[in-house]
Structures are given as C-alpha cells and as structure tokens.
C-alpha cells in the first residue's frame, strides 16, 4: 500500500517506513521490562540489542527528515498513527509469542531491504552526485560506534566501518543495516540464543537458573504446562 501511495515520492515513503520501523523495538523492550519487573525474565542482552536497533532506526529517520521526507503534514499524520497501531499490535503479539513477533519483524525488515535495494539500483547515478546528510556522516563515521556494532549480532565488533562520501553511500548503508536487522530478528527466533556482540559472559552466569529455563511467551508457557 505504501509503495503504491508513495511511488513517486521516495523520501516521504522512507520517512513513513522509518517511523514505523522503530516501533517493534520499543514494543519488545516494553514487554521485556514488564517481565523483568514481575521477576519472570531477565534478558539483558536482548534489551541492549533491541535498544541499539531502535537507535539505528532513529538515525535512519533523522536522515529522511534531513532529506525533507517529513515536509508534508499528511505524511507525518499517517506515519504517527500507523506507528501507534503497530506498537499495540506488536506488544500483544510479543506477549503472546516472541517467536511470532520476531518472524513478523524479520519479514518487515526484509521488505525494507528490498525497497532500499531497488532504490539504490535504479537511482544510483543520481545519488552519487548528491551530498550526504550531516547526520549520516556523524552516525556512520564519527564518535563512539559501540551502538552501531551492538545491533549487528552476526558480526564481530569493529568489522564494519562504512564510508560516507555521497548520498549513494548513505542509502547503501541504510540498506545494509536492514539486512543486519533481518539476521538479528531471525536469530531472536531461537529462544535465548541472542548475545550482545560486546558480551563475553554467559547469561546464566549472572542470573539464576530459574530465569534461564523460562517460557517464551504465553503460548509457550501453556504448551509447557500441558506437557508437564
């Protein structure tokens, strides 16, 4: 629907997509914090990784805003209201079955990768002539890149260091970020398998064994109860 609505307004479409793309990570962290407050789960690495993912998507959003993607009131209204609905849906889905929520997010991130990939391939020559937004230069090349490494759970820290010379480089890296999100979401579907790239200790070493043998959402708890 968004692809059809924004077929000739690429930056506005990307602004809407990135506003929505941040939402699942807020939802995941909300439910994880609630479980931790109830004393059910303690998933420090999951919280770190999901925060880093939201931080990455926030900078994608800032890039699209700097490019003028949020100039129209309608685009902001549409993105914000879809985001509210998506947040509530994801919280419910994640509480019911994290595996299902992670799979859904993997599909969304896969679509985002394909969207950016098509854009880069079809507008590459034009993008190479345009300067990179300042926020992209700062995020990808300057300062402490700890959080940039943190969401890429399939990589060793410091192994990906982008170059940003023009707008083409920016969109290539945004596209590659989406591919990394896909890998992380796929990994999250294996319960308890995600580790922060900067983590060197087993999660069970810092929490009780009770928390390492927990349920994965309401559906999983029901299934284990019946099996027991």
PDB file of C-alpha atoms in Angstrom:
ATOM      1  CA  UNK A   1       0.000   0.000   0.000  1.00  0.00           C
ATOM      2  CA  UNK A   2       2.768   2.440   0.926  1.00  0.00           C
ATOM      3  CA  UNK A   3       4.742   1.542  -2.191  1.00  0.00           C
ATOM      4  CA  UNK A   4       1.713   2.427  -4.326  1.00  0.00           C
ATOM      5  CA  UNK A   5       0.852   5.593  -2.397  1.00  0.00           C
ATOM      6  CA  UNK A   6       4.421   6.921  -2.495  1.00  0.00           C
ATOM      7  CA  UNK A   7       5.561   5.571  -5.857  1.00  0.00           C
ATOM      8  CA  UNK A   8       6.936   8.985  -6.938  1.00  0.00           C
ATOM      9  CA  UNK A   9       7.836  10.453  -3.509  1.00  0.00           C
ATOM     10  CA  UNK A  10      10.716   8.318  -2.307  1.00  0.00           C
ATOM     11  CA  UNK A  11      11.965  10.340   0.680  1.00  0.00           C
ATOM     12  CA  UNK A  12       8.444  10.691   2.067  1.00  0.00           C
ATOM     13  CA  UNK A  13       7.931   6.934   1.713  1.00  0.00           C
ATOM     14  CA  UNK A  14      11.202   6.263   3.513  1.00  0.00           C
ATOM     15  CA  UNK A  15      10.209   8.699   6.278  1.00  0.00           C
ATOM     16  CA  UNK A  16       6.960   6.772   6.839  1.00  0.00           C
ATOM     17  CA  UNK A  17       8.769   3.425   6.723  1.00  0.00           C
ATOM     18  CA  UNK A  18      11.421   4.505   9.221  1.00  0.00           C
ATOM     19  CA  UNK A  19       8.853   5.984  11.608  1.00  0.00           C
ATOM     20  CA  UNK A  20       7.139   2.597  11.628  1.00  0.00           C
ATOM     21  CA  UNK A  21      10.384   0.582  11.647  1.00  0.00           C
ATOM     22  CA  UNK A  22      11.409   1.840  15.105  1.00  0.00           C
ATOM     23  CA  UNK A  23       8.193   0.667  16.739  1.00  0.00           C
ATOM     24  CA  UNK A  24       8.822  -3.105  17.163  1.00  0.00           C
ATOM     25  CA  UNK A  25      11.973  -2.490  19.179  1.00  0.00           C
ATOM     26  CA  UNK A  26      10.099  -0.169  21.560  1.00  0.00           C
ATOM     27  CA  UNK A  27       7.440  -2.866  21.901  1.00  0.00           C
ATOM     28  CA  UNK A  28       9.975  -5.625  22.571  1.00  0.00           C
ATOM     29  CA  UNK A  29      11.690  -3.565  25.263  1.00  0.00           C
ATOM     30  CA  UNK A  30       8.363  -2.631  26.874  1.00  0.00           C
ATOM     31  CA  UNK A  31       7.348  -6.263  27.305  1.00  0.00           C
ATOM     32  CA  UNK A  32      10.830  -7.312  28.431  1.00  0.00           C
ATOM     33  CA  UNK A  33      10.882  -4.567  31.069  1.00  0.00           C
ATOM     34  CA  UNK A  34       7.442  -5.673  32.260  1.00  0.00           C
ATOM     35  CA  UNK A  35       8.570  -9.306  32.551  1.00  0.00           C
ATOM     36  CA  UNK A  36      11.695  -8.213  34.405  1.00  0.00           C
ATOM     37  CA  UNK A  37       9.586  -6.144  36.825  1.00  0.00           C
ATOM     38  CA  UNK A  38       7.439  -9.217  37.520  1.00  0.00           C
ATOM     39  CA  UNK A  39      10.586 -11.303  38.072  1.00  0.00           C
ATOM     40  CA  UNK A  40       9.844 -13.641  35.139  1.00  0.00           C
ATOM     41  CA  UNK A  41      12.604 -12.954  32.618  1.00  0.00           C
ATOM     42  CA  UNK A  42      15.936 -11.210  32.708  1.00  0.00           C
ATOM     43  CA  UNK A  43      17.227 -10.674  29.204  1.00  0.00           C
ATOM     44  CA  UNK A  44      19.925  -8.001  29.495  1.00  0.00           C
ATOM     45  CA  UNK A  45      21.451  -8.834  26.112  1.00  0.00           C
ATOM     46  CA  UNK A  46      18.068  -8.660  24.391  1.00  0.00           C
ATOM     47  CA  UNK A  47      17.431  -5.218  25.876  1.00  0.00           C
ATOM     48  CA  UNK A  48      20.848  -3.974  24.752  1.00  0.00           C
ATOM     49  CA  UNK A  49      20.439  -5.307  21.223  1.00  0.00           C
ATOM     50  CA  UNK A  50      16.885  -4.012  20.805  1.00  0.00           C
ATOM     51  CA  UNK A  51      17.868  -0.563  22.084  1.00  0.00           C
ATOM     52  CA  UNK A  52      20.748  -0.472  19.587  1.00  0.00           C
ATOM     53  CA  UNK A  53      18.304  -1.459  16.840  1.00  0.00           C
ATOM     54  CA  UNK A  54      15.955   1.387  17.783  1.00  0.00           C
ATOM     55  CA  UNK A  55      18.961   3.760  17.875  1.00  0.00           C
ATOM     56  CA  UNK A  56      19.913   2.699  14.351  1.00  0.00           C
ATOM     57  CA  UNK A  57      16.376   3.126  13.039  1.00  0.00           C
ATOM     58  CA  UNK A  58      16.173   6.543  14.720  1.00  0.00           C
ATOM     59  CA  UNK A  59      19.161   7.704  12.698  1.00  0.00           C
ATOM     60  CA  UNK A  60      17.580   6.362   9.520  1.00  0.00           C
ATOM     61  CA  UNK A  61      14.571   8.525  10.413  1.00  0.00           C
ATOM     62  CA  UNK A  62      16.766  11.578  11.063  1.00  0.00           C
ATOM     63  CA  UNK A  63      18.383  11.080   7.660  1.00  0.00           C
ATOM     64  CA  UNK A  64      14.998  11.007   5.917  1.00  0.00           C
ATOM     65  CA  UNK A  65      13.904  14.125   7.817  1.00  0.00           C
ATOM     66  CA  UNK A  66      17.062  15.958   6.758  1.00  0.00           C
ATOM     67  CA  UNK A  67      16.241  14.984   3.165  1.00  0.00           C
ATOM     68  CA  UNK A  68      12.776  16.544   3.536  1.00  0.00           C
ATOM     69  CA  UNK A  69      10.739  13.364   3.822  1.00  0.00           C
ATOM     70  CA  UNK A  70       8.600  14.780   6.634  1.00  0.00           C
ATOM     71  CA  UNK A  71       7.688  18.034   4.894  1.00  0.00           C
ATOM     72  CA  UNK A  72       4.005  17.211   4.365  1.00  0.00           C
ATOM     73  CA  UNK A  73       1.546  17.176   7.266  1.00  0.00           C
ATOM     74  CA  UNK A  74      -0.266  14.177   5.775  1.00  0.00           C
ATOM     75  CA  UNK A  75       2.909  12.058   5.781  1.00  0.00           C
ATOM     76  CA  UNK A  76       3.586  12.833   9.438  1.00  0.00           C
ATOM     77  CA  UNK A  77      -0.046  12.162  10.394  1.00  0.00           C
ATOM     78  CA  UNK A  78      -0.119   8.835   8.534  1.00  0.00           C
ATOM     79  CA  UNK A  79       3.214   7.612   9.903  1.00  0.00           C
ATOM     80  CA  UNK A  80       2.450   8.513  13.512  1.00  0.00           C
ATOM     81  CA  UNK A  81      -0.986   6.885  13.560  1.00  0.00           C
ATOM     82  CA  UNK A  82       0.220   3.706  11.883  1.00  0.00           C
ATOM     83  CA  UNK A  83       3.030   3.614  14.446  1.00  0.00           C
ATOM     84  CA  UNK A  84       0.566   3.749  17.368  1.00  0.00           C
ATOM     85  CA  UNK A  85      -1.478   0.867  15.974  1.00  0.00           C
ATOM     86  CA  UNK A  86       1.672  -1.119  15.123  1.00  0.00           C
ATOM     87  CA  UNK A  87       3.047  -0.638  18.650  1.00  0.00           C
ATOM     88  CA  UNK A  88      -0.094  -2.021  20.301  1.00  0.00           C
ATOM     89  CA  UNK A  89      -0.246  -4.915  17.849  1.00  0.00           C
ATOM     90  CA  UNK A  90       3.420  -5.798  18.406  1.00  0.00           C
ATOM     91  CA  UNK A  91       3.137  -5.656  22.201  1.00  0.00           C
ATOM     92  CA  UNK A  92       0.213  -8.095  22.046  1.00  0.00           C
ATOM     93  CA  UNK A  93       1.999 -10.345  19.560  1.00  0.00           C
ATOM     94  CA  UNK A  94       5.251 -10.346  21.550  1.00  0.00           C
ATOM     95  CA  UNK A  95       3.475 -11.156  24.815  1.00  0.00           C
ATOM     96  CA  UNK A  96       1.635 -13.992  23.083  1.00  0.00           C
ATOM     97  CA  UNK A  97       4.629 -15.434  21.228  1.00  0.00           C
ATOM     98  CA  UNK A  98       8.004 -13.672  20.845  1.00  0.00           C
ATOM     99  CA  UNK A  99       8.933 -16.085  18.065  1.00  0.00           C
ATOM    100  CA  UNK A 100       5.908 -14.939  16.054  1.00  0.00           C
ATOM    101  CA  UNK A 101       6.677 -11.261  16.680  1.00  0.00           C
ATOM    102  CA  UNK A 102      10.314 -11.685  15.675  1.00  0.00           C
ATOM    103  CA  UNK A 103       9.316 -13.529  12.498  1.00  0.00           C
ATOM    104  CA  UNK A 104       6.904 -10.736  11.587  1.00  0.00           C
ATOM    105  CA  UNK A 105       9.643  -8.142  12.149  1.00  0.00           C
ATOM    106  CA  UNK A 106      12.027 -10.204  10.033  1.00  0.00           C
ATOM    107  CA  UNK A 107       9.509 -10.007   7.178  1.00  0.00           C
ATOM    108  CA  UNK A 108       9.133  -6.234   7.632  1.00  0.00           C
ATOM    109  CA  UNK A 109      12.899  -5.702   7.652  1.00  0.00           C
ATOM    110  CA  UNK A 110      13.247  -7.927   4.597  1.00  0.00           C
ATOM    111  CA  UNK A 111      10.764  -5.722   2.754  1.00  0.00           C
ATOM    112  CA  UNK A 112      12.705  -2.629   3.850  1.00  0.00           C
ATOM    113  CA  UNK A 113      15.929  -4.147   2.486  1.00  0.00           C
ATOM    114  CA  UNK A 114      14.282  -4.881  -0.861  1.00  0.00           C
ATOM    115  CA  UNK A 115      12.811  -1.367  -1.011  1.00  0.00           C
ATOM    116  CA  UNK A 116      16.166   0.319  -0.453  1.00  0.00           C
ATOM    117  CA  UNK A 117      17.954  -2.118  -2.738  1.00  0.00           C
ATOM    118  CA  UNK A 118      15.620  -1.291  -5.637  1.00  0.00           C
ATOM    119  CA  UNK A 119      16.000   2.426  -4.964  1.00  0.00           C
ATOM    120  CA  UNK A 120      19.805   2.267  -4.902  1.00  0.00           C
ATOM    121  CA  UNK A 121      19.955   0.257  -8.115  1.00  0.00           C
ATOM    122  CA  UNK A 122      17.505   2.478 -10.007  1.00  0.00           C
ATOM    123  CA  UNK A 123      18.794   5.880  -8.770  1.00  0.00           C
ATOM    124  CA  UNK A 124      22.483   5.145  -8.199  1.00  0.00           C
ATOM    125  CA  UNK A 125      23.875   7.640 -10.721  1.00  0.00           C
ATOM    126  CA  UNK A 126      21.705  10.447  -9.382  1.00  0.00           C
ATOM    127  CA  UNK A 127      22.526   9.686  -5.752  1.00  0.00           C
ATOM    128  CA  UNK A 128      26.290   9.712  -6.369  1.00  0.00           C
ATOM    129  CA  UNK A 129      26.031  13.389  -7.380  1.00  0.00           C
ATOM    130  CA  UNK A 130      24.315  14.471  -4.165  1.00  0.00           C
ATOM    131  CA  UNK A 131      25.999  15.242  -0.822  1.00  0.00           C
ATOM    132  CA  UNK A 132      25.465  13.074   2.235  1.00  0.00           C
ATOM    133  CA  UNK A 133      23.323  14.497   5.077  1.00  0.00           C
ATOM    134  CA  UNK A 134      25.411  15.624   8.015  1.00  0.00           C
ATOM    135  CA  UNK A 135      23.554  13.357  10.430  1.00  0.00           C
ATOM    136  CA  UNK A 136      24.551  10.330   8.332  1.00  0.00           C
ATOM    137  CA  UNK A 137      28.214  11.332   8.317  1.00  0.00           C
ATOM    138  CA  UNK A 138      28.198  11.726  12.102  1.00  0.00           C
ATOM    139  CA  UNK A 139      26.372   8.455  12.770  1.00  0.00           C
ATOM    140  CA  UNK A 140      28.366   6.201  10.461  1.00  0.00           C
ATOM    141  CA  UNK A 141      31.857   7.656  10.701  1.00  0.00           C
ATOM    142  CA  UNK A 142      32.318   9.751  13.851  1.00  0.00           C
ATOM    143  CA  UNK A 143      32.413   9.253  17.589  1.00  0.00           C
ATOM    144  CA  UNK A 144      31.813   6.067  19.553  1.00  0.00           C
ATOM    145  CA  UNK A 145      30.378   3.363  17.279  1.00  0.00           C
ATOM    146  CA  UNK A 146      29.542   0.977  20.140  1.00  0.00           C
ATOM    147  CA  UNK A 147      25.792   1.109  19.463  1.00  0.00           C
ATOM    148  CA  UNK A 148      26.376   0.754  15.726  1.00  0.00           C
ATOM    149  CA  UNK A 149      28.129  -2.569  16.367  1.00  0.00           C
ATOM    150  CA  UNK A 150      25.634  -3.645  19.024  1.00  0.00           C
ATOM    151  CA  UNK A 151      22.644  -4.386  16.777  1.00  0.00           C
ATOM    152  CA  UNK A 152      24.682  -6.475  14.309  1.00  0.00           C
ATOM    153  CA  UNK A 153      24.658  -9.756  16.216  1.00  0.00           C
ATOM    154  CA  UNK A 154      26.024 -11.770  13.300  1.00  0.00           C
ATOM    155  CA  UNK A 155      29.243  -9.717  13.241  1.00  0.00           C
ATOM    156  CA  UNK A 156      32.260  -9.212  15.461  1.00  0.00           C
ATOM    157  CA  UNK A 157      32.536  -5.592  16.677  1.00  0.00           C
ATOM    158  CA  UNK A 158      34.680  -3.218  14.571  1.00  0.00           C
ATOM    159  CA  UNK A 159      34.374  -5.344  11.405  1.00  0.00           C
ATOM    160  CA  UNK A 160      32.002  -2.978   9.584  1.00  0.00           C
ATOM    161  CA  UNK A 161      33.074   0.624   9.192  1.00  0.00           C
ATOM    162  CA  UNK A 162      31.129   2.402   6.418  1.00  0.00           C
ATOM    163  CA  UNK A 163      32.448   5.121   4.162  1.00  0.00           C
ATOM    164  CA  UNK A 164      30.133   8.079   3.531  1.00  0.00           C
ATOM    165  CA  UNK A 165      31.162  10.244   0.589  1.00  0.00           C
ATOM    166  CA  UNK A 166      27.798  10.961  -1.027  1.00  0.00           C
ATOM    167  CA  UNK A 167      24.083  10.170  -0.796  1.00  0.00           C
ATOM    168  CA  UNK A 168      24.585   6.882  -2.607  1.00  0.00           C
ATOM    169  CA  UNK A 169      26.832   5.638   0.206  1.00  0.00           C
ATOM    170  CA  UNK A 170      24.183   6.667   2.740  1.00  0.00           C
ATOM    171  CA  UNK A 171      21.436   4.604   1.130  1.00  0.00           C
ATOM    172  CA  UNK A 172      23.737   1.633   0.591  1.00  0.00           C
ATOM    173  CA  UNK A 173      24.489   1.611   4.313  1.00  0.00           C
ATOM    174  CA  UNK A 174      20.845   2.059   5.284  1.00  0.00           C
ATOM    175  CA  UNK A 175      20.054  -0.914   3.060  1.00  0.00           C
ATOM    176  CA  UNK A 176      22.838  -2.957   4.641  1.00  0.00           C
ATOM    177  CA  UNK A 177      21.578  -2.013   8.104  1.00  0.00           C
ATOM    178  CA  UNK A 178      18.202  -3.505   7.209  1.00  0.00           C
ATOM    179  CA  UNK A 179      19.919  -6.724   6.170  1.00  0.00           C
ATOM    180  CA  UNK A 180      21.624  -6.862   9.577  1.00  0.00           C
ATOM    181  CA  UNK A 181      18.271  -6.327  11.292  1.00  0.00           C
ATOM    182  CA  UNK A 182      16.906  -9.295   9.327  1.00  0.00           C
ATOM    183  CA  UNK A 183      19.722 -11.509  10.597  1.00  0.00           C
ATOM    184  CA  UNK A 184      19.201 -10.397  14.187  1.00  0.00           C
ATOM    185  CA  UNK A 185      15.424 -10.933  14.002  1.00  0.00           C
ATOM    186  CA  UNK A 186      15.998 -14.401  12.578  1.00  0.00           C
ATOM    187  CA  UNK A 187      18.435 -15.194  15.381  1.00  0.00           C
ATOM    188  CA  UNK A 188      15.959 -13.971  18.001  1.00  0.00           C
ATOM    189  CA  UNK A 189      13.512 -16.667  16.898  1.00  0.00           C
ATOM    190  CA  UNK A 190      15.774 -19.243  18.569  1.00  0.00           C
ATOM    191  CA  UNK A 191      14.850 -18.654  22.200  1.00  0.00           C
ATOM    192  CA  UNK A 192      17.732 -17.488  24.390  1.00  0.00           C
ATOM    193  CA  UNK A 193      20.271 -17.537  21.550  1.00  0.00           C
ATOM    194  CA  UNK A 194      20.943 -13.811  21.172  1.00  0.00           C
ATOM    195  CA  UNK A 195      24.073 -12.383  22.743  1.00  0.00           C
ATOM    196  CA  UNK A 196      25.257  -8.813  22.613  1.00  0.00           C
ATOM    197  CA  UNK A 197      28.288  -8.522  20.285  1.00  0.00           C
ATOM    198  CA  UNK A 198      30.101  -6.954  23.244  1.00  0.00           C
ATOM    199  CA  UNK A 199      29.048  -9.655  25.734  1.00  0.00           C
ATOM    200  CA  UNK A 200      31.658 -12.163  26.818  1.00  0.00           C
ATOM    201  CA  UNK A 201      29.798 -13.966  29.591  1.00  0.00           C
ATOM    202  CA  UNK A 202      27.014 -16.499  29.534  1.00  0.00           C
ATOM    203  CA  UNK A 203      23.667 -15.077  30.601  1.00  0.00           C
ATOM    204  CA  UNK A 204      23.124 -17.958  33.025  1.00  0.00           C
ATOM    205  CA  UNK A 205      26.259 -16.908  34.914  1.00  0.00           C
ATOM    206  CA  UNK A 206      24.617 -13.677  36.053  1.00  0.00           C
ATOM    207  CA  UNK A 207      21.024 -14.781  36.639  1.00  0.00           C
ATOM    208  CA  UNK A 208      19.522 -17.700  38.448  1.00  0.00           C
ATOM    209  CA  UNK A 209      18.914 -20.969  36.646  1.00  0.00           C
ATOM    210  CA  UNK A 210      15.199 -20.340  37.093  1.00  0.00           C
ATOM    211  CA  UNK A 211      15.388 -17.387  34.716  1.00  0.00           C
ATOM    212  CA  UNK A 212      17.313 -19.417  32.139  1.00  0.00           C
ATOM    213  CA  UNK A 213      14.604 -22.072  31.930  1.00  0.00           C
ATOM    214  CA  UNK A 214      11.658 -19.778  31.388  1.00  0.00           C
ATOM    215  CA  UNK A 215       8.760 -19.749  28.972  1.00  0.00           C
ATOM    216  CA  UNK A 216       8.779 -17.947  25.665  1.00  0.00           C
ATOM    217  CA  UNK A 217       5.521 -16.050  25.756  1.00  0.00           C
ATOM    218  CA  UNK A 218       2.038 -17.093  26.790  1.00  0.00           C
ATOM    219  CA  UNK A 219       1.663 -19.791  24.118  1.00  0.00           C
ATOM    220  CA  UNK A 220       4.935 -21.428  25.088  1.00  0.00           C
ATOM    221  CA  UNK A 221       4.001 -21.376  28.790  1.00  0.00           C
ATOM    222  CA  UNK A 222       0.693 -23.080  28.032  1.00  0.00           C
ATOM    223  CA  UNK A 223       2.385 -25.755  25.911  1.00  0.00           C
ATOM    224  CA  UNK A 224       4.967 -26.481  28.622  1.00  0.00           C
ATOM    225  CA  UNK A 225       2.283 -26.627  31.293  1.00  0.00           C
ATOM    226  CA  UNK A 226       0.316 -29.198  29.278  1.00  0.00           C
ATOM    227  CA  UNK A 227       3.467 -31.209  28.590  1.00  0.00           C
ATOM    228  CA  UNK A 228       4.403 -31.216  32.278  1.00  0.00           C
TER     229      UNK A 228
END
